Amino acid sequence: MTDVRDLLIRGSEKVIDHYRLLLASAKTERERQLYLSRIEREERLLDQLQGGLPNRVAA
């Protein structure tokens, strides 16, 4: 079960990185808000996968 959890954690981290790249190139405020909300949602899911103890520093 740990292998699956680790896979999900790595996948979630990749999704966050992808949205950060999209955020950096966002052209409109609407796009920025969309990517920020998706990053926040994915970070919440990542925190749950990690047992509620975030391993990252909030920006």
PDB file of C-alpha atoms in Angstrom:
ATOM      1  CA  MET A   1       0.000   0.000   0.000  1.00  0.00           C
ATOM      2  CA  THR A   2       2.937   2.333   0.669  1.00  0.00           C
ATOM      3  CA  ASP A   3       4.098   1.960  -2.946  1.00  0.00           C
ATOM      4  CA  VAL A   4       0.715   3.156  -4.201  1.00  0.00           C
ATOM      5  CA  ARG A   5       0.733   6.072  -1.760  1.00  0.00           C
ATOM      6  CA  ASP A   6       4.260   7.043  -2.818  1.00  0.00           C
ATOM      7  CA  LEU A   7       3.197   6.891  -6.468  1.00  0.00           C
ATOM      8  CA  LEU A   8       0.202   9.128  -5.740  1.00  0.00           C
ATOM      9  CA  ILE A   9       2.407  11.589  -3.838  1.00  0.00           C
ATOM     10  CA  ARG A  10       4.911  11.822  -6.701  1.00  0.00           C
ATOM     11  CA  GLY A  11       2.093  12.247  -9.194  1.00  0.00           C
ATOM     12  CA  SER A  12       0.526  14.985  -7.116  1.00  0.00           C
ATOM     13  CA  GLU A  13       3.858  16.797  -6.858  1.00  0.00           C
ATOM     14  CA  LYS A  14       4.221  16.643 -10.645  1.00  0.00           C
ATOM     15  CA  VAL A  15       0.723  18.043 -11.123  1.00  0.00           C
ATOM     16  CA  ILE A  16       1.545  20.934  -8.782  1.00  0.00           C
ATOM     17  CA  ASP A  17       4.760  21.646 -10.698  1.00  0.00           C
ATOM     18  CA  HIS A  18       2.828  21.604 -13.971  1.00  0.00           C
ATOM     19  CA  TYR A  19       0.237  24.078 -12.685  1.00  0.00           C
ATOM     20  CA  ARG A  20       3.037  26.340 -11.422  1.00  0.00           C
ATOM     21  CA  LEU A  21       4.499  26.420 -14.928  1.00  0.00           C
ATOM     22  CA  LEU A  22       1.092  27.273 -16.343  1.00  0.00           C
ATOM     23  CA  LEU A  23       0.629  29.938 -13.671  1.00  0.00           C
ATOM     24  CA  ALA A  24       3.926  31.567 -14.639  1.00  0.00           C
ATOM     25  CA  SER A  25       2.731  31.948 -18.223  1.00  0.00           C
ATOM     26  CA  ALA A  26      -0.889  32.884 -17.480  1.00  0.00           C
ATOM     27  CA  LYS A  27      -2.085  35.752 -19.620  1.00  0.00           C
ATOM     28  CA  THR A  28      -5.210  36.801 -17.712  1.00  0.00           C
ATOM     29  CA  GLU A  29      -6.256  37.174 -14.097  1.00  0.00           C
ATOM     30  CA  ARG A  30      -8.893  34.490 -14.688  1.00  0.00           C
ATOM     31  CA  GLU A  31      -6.184  32.021 -15.737  1.00  0.00           C
ATOM     32  CA  ARG A  32      -4.079  32.936 -12.704  1.00  0.00           C
ATOM     33  CA  GLN A  33      -6.985  32.366 -10.357  1.00  0.00           C
ATOM     34  CA  LEU A  34      -7.814  29.051 -12.020  1.00  0.00           C
ATOM     35  CA  TYR A  35      -4.254  27.748 -11.670  1.00  0.00           C
ATOM     36  CA  LEU A  36      -3.913  29.026  -8.111  1.00  0.00           C
ATOM     37  CA  SER A  37      -7.120  27.278  -7.073  1.00  0.00           C
ATOM     38  CA  ARG A  38      -5.975  24.035  -8.694  1.00  0.00           C
ATOM     39  CA  ILE A  39      -2.586  24.272  -6.985  1.00  0.00           C
ATOM     40  CA  GLU A  40      -4.268  24.828  -3.623  1.00  0.00           C
ATOM     41  CA  ARG A  41      -6.616  21.877  -4.179  1.00  0.00           C
ATOM     42  CA  GLU A  42      -3.753  19.598  -5.186  1.00  0.00           C
ATOM     43  CA  GLU A  43      -1.681  20.732  -2.178  1.00  0.00           C
ATOM     44  CA  ARG A  44      -4.586  19.849   0.148  1.00  0.00           C
ATOM     45  CA  LEU A  45      -4.788  16.399  -1.423  1.00  0.00           C
ATOM     46  CA  LEU A  46      -1.024  16.009  -1.125  1.00  0.00           C
ATOM     47  CA  ASP A  47      -1.192  16.948   2.566  1.00  0.00           C
ATOM     48  CA  GLN A  48      -3.829  14.248   3.093  1.00  0.00           C
ATOM     49  CA  LEU A  49      -1.680  11.669   1.328  1.00  0.00           C
ATOM     50  CA  GLN A  50       1.250  12.623   3.548  1.00  0.00           C
ATOM     51  CA  GLY A  51      -0.829  12.118   6.670  1.00  0.00           C
ATOM     52  CA  GLY A  52      -1.733  15.742   7.235  1.00  0.00           C
ATOM     53  CA  LEU A  53       1.863  16.792   7.827  1.00  0.00           C
ATOM     54  CA  PRO A  54       2.993  19.011   4.973  1.00  0.00           C
ATOM     55  CA  ASN A  55       6.571  18.511   3.828  1.00  0.00           C
ATOM     56  CA  ARG A  56       6.703  21.805   2.001  1.00  0.00           C
ATOM     57  CA  VAL A  57       6.929  25.443   2.933  1.00  0.00           C
ATOM     58  CA  ALA A  58       3.877  27.522   2.114  1.00  0.00           C
ATOM     59  CA  ALA A  59       4.578  30.234  -0.415  1.00  0.00           C
TER      60      ALA A  59
END
